[in-house]
C-alpha atoms as one frame of an Amber mdcrd trajectory, in Angstrom:
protein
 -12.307  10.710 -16.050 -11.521   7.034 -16.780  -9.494   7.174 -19.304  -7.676
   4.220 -21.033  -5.522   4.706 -24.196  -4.712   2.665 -26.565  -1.229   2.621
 -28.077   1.681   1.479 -30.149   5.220   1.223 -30.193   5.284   4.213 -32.184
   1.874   5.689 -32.350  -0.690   6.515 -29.182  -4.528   6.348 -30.030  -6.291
   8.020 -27.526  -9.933   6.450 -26.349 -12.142   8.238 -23.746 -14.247   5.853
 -21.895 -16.163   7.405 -18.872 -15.333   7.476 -15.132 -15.770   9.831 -12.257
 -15.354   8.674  -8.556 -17.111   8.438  -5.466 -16.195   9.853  -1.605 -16.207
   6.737   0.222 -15.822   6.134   3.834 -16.111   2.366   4.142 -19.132   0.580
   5.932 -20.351   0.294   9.030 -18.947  -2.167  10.097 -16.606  -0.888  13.490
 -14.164  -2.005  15.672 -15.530  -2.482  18.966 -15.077   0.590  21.101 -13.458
   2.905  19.042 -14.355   6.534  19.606 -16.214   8.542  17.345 -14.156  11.300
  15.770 -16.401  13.729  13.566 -16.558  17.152  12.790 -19.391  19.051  11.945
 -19.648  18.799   7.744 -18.211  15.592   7.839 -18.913  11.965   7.889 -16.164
  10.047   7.102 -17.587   6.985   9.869 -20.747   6.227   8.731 -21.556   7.357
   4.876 -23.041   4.371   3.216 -21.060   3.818   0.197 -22.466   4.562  -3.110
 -20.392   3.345  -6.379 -22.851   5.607  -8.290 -22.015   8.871  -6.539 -19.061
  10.819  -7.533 -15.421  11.619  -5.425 -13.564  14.148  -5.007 -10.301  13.871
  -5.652  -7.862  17.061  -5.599  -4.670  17.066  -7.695  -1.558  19.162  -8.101
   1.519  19.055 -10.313   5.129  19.243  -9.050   5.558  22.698 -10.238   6.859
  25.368  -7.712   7.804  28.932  -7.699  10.939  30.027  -6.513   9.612  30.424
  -2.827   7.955  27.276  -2.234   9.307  23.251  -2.534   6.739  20.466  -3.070
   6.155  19.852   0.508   4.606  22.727   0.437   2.094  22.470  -2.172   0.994
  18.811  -0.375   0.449  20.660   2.575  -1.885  23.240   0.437  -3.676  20.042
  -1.272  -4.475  17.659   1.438  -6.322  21.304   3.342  -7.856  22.179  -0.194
  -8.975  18.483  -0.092 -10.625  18.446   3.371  -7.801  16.847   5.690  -9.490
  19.332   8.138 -12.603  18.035   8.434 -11.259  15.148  10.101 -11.342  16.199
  14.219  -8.116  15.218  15.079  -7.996  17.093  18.451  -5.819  14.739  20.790
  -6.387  11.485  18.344  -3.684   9.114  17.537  -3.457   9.593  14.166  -1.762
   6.312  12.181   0.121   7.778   8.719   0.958   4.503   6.767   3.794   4.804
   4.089   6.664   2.316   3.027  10.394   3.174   4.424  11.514   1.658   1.137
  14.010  -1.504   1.477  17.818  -0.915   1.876  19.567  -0.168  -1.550  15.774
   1.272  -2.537  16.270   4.855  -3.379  12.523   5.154  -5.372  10.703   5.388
  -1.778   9.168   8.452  -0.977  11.368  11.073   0.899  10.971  11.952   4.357
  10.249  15.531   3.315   6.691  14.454   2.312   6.083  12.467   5.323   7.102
  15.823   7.058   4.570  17.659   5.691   1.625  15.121   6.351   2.828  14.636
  10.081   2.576  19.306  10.223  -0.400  19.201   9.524  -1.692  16.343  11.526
  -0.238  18.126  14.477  -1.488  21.547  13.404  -4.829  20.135  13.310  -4.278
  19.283  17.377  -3.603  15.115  16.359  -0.667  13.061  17.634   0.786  11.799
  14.531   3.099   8.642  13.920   4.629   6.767  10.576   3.730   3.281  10.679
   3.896  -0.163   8.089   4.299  -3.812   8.998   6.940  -6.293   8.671   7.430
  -8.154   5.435   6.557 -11.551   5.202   9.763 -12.792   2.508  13.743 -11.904
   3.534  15.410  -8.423   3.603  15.545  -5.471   5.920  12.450  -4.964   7.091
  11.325  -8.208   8.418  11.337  -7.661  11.842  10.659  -4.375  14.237  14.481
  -3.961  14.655  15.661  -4.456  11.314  13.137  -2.467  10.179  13.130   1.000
  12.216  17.408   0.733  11.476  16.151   0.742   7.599  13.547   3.814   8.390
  16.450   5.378  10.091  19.310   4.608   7.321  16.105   6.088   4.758  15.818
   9.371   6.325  12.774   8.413   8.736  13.632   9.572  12.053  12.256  11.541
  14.654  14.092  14.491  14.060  13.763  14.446  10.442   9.962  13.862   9.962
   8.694  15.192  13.271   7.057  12.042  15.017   7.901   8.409  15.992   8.122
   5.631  13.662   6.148   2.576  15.399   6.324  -0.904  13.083   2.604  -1.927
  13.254   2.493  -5.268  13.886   5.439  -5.671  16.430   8.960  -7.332  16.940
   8.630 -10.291  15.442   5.704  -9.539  13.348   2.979 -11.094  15.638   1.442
  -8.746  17.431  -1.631  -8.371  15.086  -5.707  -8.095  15.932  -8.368 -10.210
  13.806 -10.557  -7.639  12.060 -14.051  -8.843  10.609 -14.021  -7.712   6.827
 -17.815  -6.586   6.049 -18.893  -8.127   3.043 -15.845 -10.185   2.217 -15.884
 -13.268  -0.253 -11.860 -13.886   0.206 -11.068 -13.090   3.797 -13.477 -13.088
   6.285 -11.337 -11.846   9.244  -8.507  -9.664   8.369  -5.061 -10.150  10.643
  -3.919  -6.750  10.723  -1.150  -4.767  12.931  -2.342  -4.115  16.244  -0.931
  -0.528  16.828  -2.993   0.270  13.324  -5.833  -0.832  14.485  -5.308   1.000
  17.893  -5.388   4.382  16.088  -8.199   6.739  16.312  -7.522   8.181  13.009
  -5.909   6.456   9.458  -3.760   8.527   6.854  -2.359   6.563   4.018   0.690
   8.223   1.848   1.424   6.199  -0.993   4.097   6.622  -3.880   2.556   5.319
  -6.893   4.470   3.273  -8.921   4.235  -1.028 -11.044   4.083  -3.599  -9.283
   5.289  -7.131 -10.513   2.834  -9.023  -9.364  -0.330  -6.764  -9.205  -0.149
  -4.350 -12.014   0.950  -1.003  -9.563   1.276  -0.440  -6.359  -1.264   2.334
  -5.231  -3.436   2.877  -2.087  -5.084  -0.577  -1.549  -1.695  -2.082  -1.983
  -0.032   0.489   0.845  -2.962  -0.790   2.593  -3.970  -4.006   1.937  -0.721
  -5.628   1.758   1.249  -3.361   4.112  -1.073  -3.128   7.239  -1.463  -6.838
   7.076   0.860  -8.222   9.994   2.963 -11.418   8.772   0.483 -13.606   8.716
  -1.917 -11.420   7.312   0.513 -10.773   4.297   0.150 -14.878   4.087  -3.116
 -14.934   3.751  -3.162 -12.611   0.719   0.018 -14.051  -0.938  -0.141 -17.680
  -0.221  -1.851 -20.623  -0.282   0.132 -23.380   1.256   2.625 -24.082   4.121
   6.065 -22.884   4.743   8.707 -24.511   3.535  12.705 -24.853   5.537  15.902
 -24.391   3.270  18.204 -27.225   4.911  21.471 -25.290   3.912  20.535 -22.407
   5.882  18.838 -23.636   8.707  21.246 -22.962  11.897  19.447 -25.186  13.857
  18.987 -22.903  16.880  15.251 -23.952  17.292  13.956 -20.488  17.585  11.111
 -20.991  15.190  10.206 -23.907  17.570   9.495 -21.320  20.150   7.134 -19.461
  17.570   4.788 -22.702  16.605   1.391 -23.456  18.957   0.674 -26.391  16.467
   3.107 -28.662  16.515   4.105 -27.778  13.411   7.829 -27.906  13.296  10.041
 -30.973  13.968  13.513 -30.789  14.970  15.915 -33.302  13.582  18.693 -34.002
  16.276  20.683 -35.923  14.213  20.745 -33.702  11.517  20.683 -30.642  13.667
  17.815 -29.211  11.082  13.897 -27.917  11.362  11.293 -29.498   8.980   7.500
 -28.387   8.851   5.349 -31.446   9.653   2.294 -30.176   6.978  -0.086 -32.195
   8.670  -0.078 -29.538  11.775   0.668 -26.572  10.266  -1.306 -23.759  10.162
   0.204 -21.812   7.684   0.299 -18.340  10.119   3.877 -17.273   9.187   5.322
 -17.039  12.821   8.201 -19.116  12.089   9.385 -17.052   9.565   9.313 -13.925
  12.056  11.656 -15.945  13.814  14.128 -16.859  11.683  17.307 -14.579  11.504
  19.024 -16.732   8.854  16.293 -16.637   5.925  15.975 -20.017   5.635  11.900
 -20.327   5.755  10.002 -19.295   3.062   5.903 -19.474   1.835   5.452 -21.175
  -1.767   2.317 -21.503  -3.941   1.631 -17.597  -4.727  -1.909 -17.065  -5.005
  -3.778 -16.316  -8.328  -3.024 -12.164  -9.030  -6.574 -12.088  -9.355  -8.025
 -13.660  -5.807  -4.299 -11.633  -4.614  -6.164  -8.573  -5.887  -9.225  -9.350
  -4.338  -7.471 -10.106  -1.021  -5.971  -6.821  -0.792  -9.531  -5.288  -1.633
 -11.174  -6.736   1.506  -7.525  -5.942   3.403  -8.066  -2.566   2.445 -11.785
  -2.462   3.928 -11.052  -4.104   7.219  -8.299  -1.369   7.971  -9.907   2.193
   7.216 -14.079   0.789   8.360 -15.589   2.270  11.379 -13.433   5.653  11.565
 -12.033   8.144   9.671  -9.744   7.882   6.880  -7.818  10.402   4.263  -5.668
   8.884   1.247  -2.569  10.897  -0.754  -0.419   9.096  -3.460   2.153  10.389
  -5.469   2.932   9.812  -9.171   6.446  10.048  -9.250  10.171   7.898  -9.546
   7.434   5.361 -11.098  10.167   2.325 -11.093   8.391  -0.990 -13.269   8.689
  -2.605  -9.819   7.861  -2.128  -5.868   9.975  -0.073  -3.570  10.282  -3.485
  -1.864  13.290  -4.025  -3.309  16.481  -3.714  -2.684  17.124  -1.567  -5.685
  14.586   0.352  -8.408  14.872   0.768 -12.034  14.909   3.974 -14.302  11.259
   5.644 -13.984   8.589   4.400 -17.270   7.086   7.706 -16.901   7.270  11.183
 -16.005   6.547  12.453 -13.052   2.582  13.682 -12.546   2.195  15.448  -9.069
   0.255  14.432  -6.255  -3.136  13.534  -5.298  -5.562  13.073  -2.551  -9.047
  12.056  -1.444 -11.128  10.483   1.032 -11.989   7.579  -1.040  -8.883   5.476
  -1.677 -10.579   3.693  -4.517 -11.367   6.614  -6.105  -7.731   8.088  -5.562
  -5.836   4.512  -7.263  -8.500   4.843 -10.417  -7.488   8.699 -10.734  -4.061
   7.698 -10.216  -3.683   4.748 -12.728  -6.089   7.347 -15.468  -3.725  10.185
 -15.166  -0.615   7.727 -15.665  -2.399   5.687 -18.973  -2.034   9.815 -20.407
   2.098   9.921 -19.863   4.179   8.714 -22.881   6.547   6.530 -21.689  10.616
   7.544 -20.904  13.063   6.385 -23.317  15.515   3.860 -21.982  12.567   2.359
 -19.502  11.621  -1.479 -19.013   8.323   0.177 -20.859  10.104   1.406 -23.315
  12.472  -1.271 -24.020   9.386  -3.868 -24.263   7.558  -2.047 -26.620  11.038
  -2.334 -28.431  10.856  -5.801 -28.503  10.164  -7.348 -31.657   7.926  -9.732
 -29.881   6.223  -7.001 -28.433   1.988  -7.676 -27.557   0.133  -4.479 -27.184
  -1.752  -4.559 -24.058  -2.848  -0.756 -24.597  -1.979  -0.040 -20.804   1.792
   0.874 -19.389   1.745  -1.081 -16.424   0.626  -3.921 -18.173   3.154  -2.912
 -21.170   5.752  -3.251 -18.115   4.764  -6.225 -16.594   2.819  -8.447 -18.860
   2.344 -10.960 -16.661  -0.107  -8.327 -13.922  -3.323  -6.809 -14.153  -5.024
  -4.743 -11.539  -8.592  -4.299 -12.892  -9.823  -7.172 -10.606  -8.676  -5.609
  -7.914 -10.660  -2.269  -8.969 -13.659  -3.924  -9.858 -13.441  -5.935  -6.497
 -13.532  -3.120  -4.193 -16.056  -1.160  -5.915 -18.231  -4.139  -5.619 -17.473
  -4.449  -1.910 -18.150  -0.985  -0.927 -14.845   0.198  -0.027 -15.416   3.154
  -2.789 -16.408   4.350  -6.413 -14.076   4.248  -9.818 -16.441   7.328 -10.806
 -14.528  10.759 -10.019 -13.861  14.205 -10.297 -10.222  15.377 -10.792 -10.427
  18.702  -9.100  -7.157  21.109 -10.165  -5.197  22.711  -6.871  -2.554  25.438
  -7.426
């Protein structure tokens, strides 16, 4: 069901090209002493992955009767999809979502995190929301900062039934290497310890663009958002950080941060400069910094970005069990990492899920090629534009300067999943 379409300002050509999907559960490569968890009928640690083998992936729309919300019809699709195959009797089960930056209001609500954490607990697992700090300025960059933004979003205890635990720690540092099996851009992944401490991984993504890489979909919610500061680095950058003079304070706390002798203090000045020469490049200092003032430059190619996040992806969900849901709707042009959103380039769709998150972002990105765009949208207004260069896909109609294609042909190639599918309908 890979369907691309090709259209105009005005007209929409549809073109049927030919994809299924494939259940994946990545390789076999594990993390050392992790428990088996396996049920009978299901194999979710040790399937080889096979890109010509079709996936399962279940969808349903938002539509309700009068007696039911749409928390209640993810609860129905994640069991119609297998969730319970997974034996999550007395596992720590890790549910990864975004909290959505302050001033964000495109996030996912709590109400859907709700119904993932029921059934986790239903099915006898001990469920908690987790994501990482962000590597760049705003709410979220530390532990504190962040869980006060989870809170101030509607994630609490009370509200979505578990704990809230930031990943990779206070300051962003507490992070484990993970080897990345067959990876040609990262070798060893640095990813949030209490992820990796998890028996069991659950990712719930809201699908929506992304300005640098096309959308944001499952490998980006996990690629990109279970990668601990430095790990973000890695993908993002390539380069050292750089000190804004003006707002360094001068209170040395990044000094604390650096192994490397890669900061030098200037007490005439009363200001911190990176000495390049020992710097590492692992993003500690900026954990540090309460004032903003230290910052990565250099962005990466989106393509090796892409490709970055593939291999991410892999390191976090290899050697045990893994379940994916994403869902199509508020699709703002850019990433809930903001602190704002835009009006929506599409209708809403409905909600997906799968055990193979490749699978899941190719049915995902298929099913939102089909929507005509909403008047009044970035989408919209650019295919307005008298300057206007058809690139025959809305997310790429959005943001002209993204693609995402290299980082779908990437992980098929590494064996994190299959772009061939089967959309199976749930009521």
């Amino acid at each position: 069901m890979y369907v691309t379409y090709a259209y105009r300002q005005k007209h929409y050509e549809r073109r049927r090209g030919g994809t299924l999907f494939t259940y994946h559960s990545a390789s076999q490569n594990k993390i050392p002493n992790r428990e088996k968890t396996k049920k009978k009928g299901q194999d979710t640690m040790n399937n080889e992955v096979n890109a010509s083998k079709t996936a399962e992936v279940y969808f349903t729309d938002f539509r309700c009767r009068p007696d039911e919300g749409p928390a209640d019809k993810l609860k129905r699709l994640v069991m119609a999809a297998g969730i319970d195959r997974i034996d999550m009797d007395g596992k720590f089960v890790a549910i990864k979502m975004h909290f959505g930056e302050l001033g964000n209001m495109s996030y996912l609500r709590p109400n859907y995190a709700r119904a993932i954490v029921d059934v986790v607990k239903q099915l006898g697992g001990k469920p908690f929301l987790t994501d990482c700090n962000t590597l760049y300025p705003g709410s979220r960059k530390n532990a504190i900062e962040h869980l006060y933004c989870a809170w101030q979003n509607g994630f609490t205890p009370l509200t979505v039934g578990c704990l809230v635990i930031i990943g990779d720690g206070l300051k962003g540092t507490d992070d484990i290497d993970v080897p990345v099996s067959g990876g040609e851009y990262v070798k060893t992944a640095k990813i949030g310890r209490a992820i990796m401490d998890a028996d069991i991984f659950i990712s719930l993504t809201h699908f929506k663009g992304h300005e640098m890489t096309g959308f944001g979909g499952t490998i980006k919610n996990i690629g990109m958002g279970c990668g601990s500061r430095a790990g973000k680095k890695d993908q993002h950058c390539d380069g050292k950080p750089m000190i804004n003079q003006d707002a360094c304070r001068g209170c040395r706390r990044c000094l604390r941060e650096c192994a490397n002798n890669g900061l030098v203090f200037d007490e005439k000045s009363r200001k911190m400069s990176v000495n390049p020469a020992n710097c590492v490049g692992c993003g500690r200092c900026i954990g540090a910094c309460n004032f903003d003032a230290i910052h990565f430059n250099n962005d990466a190619a989106v393509k090796e970005l892409n490709c970055r996040m593939a291999e991410y992806t892999k390191a976090v969900i290899d050697g045990r069990p893994n379940f994916h849901i994403s869902l199509i709707c508020d699709v703002s042009p850019t990433c809930d990492c903001h602190a704002g959103n835009d009006a929506p380039i599409i209708p809403d769709v409905g909600m997906f899920a799968s055990f193979d998150p490749l699978a899941l972002d190719q049915a995902c990105v298929d099913a939102c090629l089909r929507q005509m765009p909403l008047p009044g949208s970035q989408l919209s207004d650019n295919m307005s534009s008298p300057h206007f260069c058809d690139k025959h896909d809305h997310f790429g109609n959005t943001n002209p300067n993204t693609e995402y294609k290299s980082c779908l042909a990437h992980a098929e190639k590494i064996g994190l999943g299959s772009r061939k599918y089967k959309l199976i309908h749930n009521s």
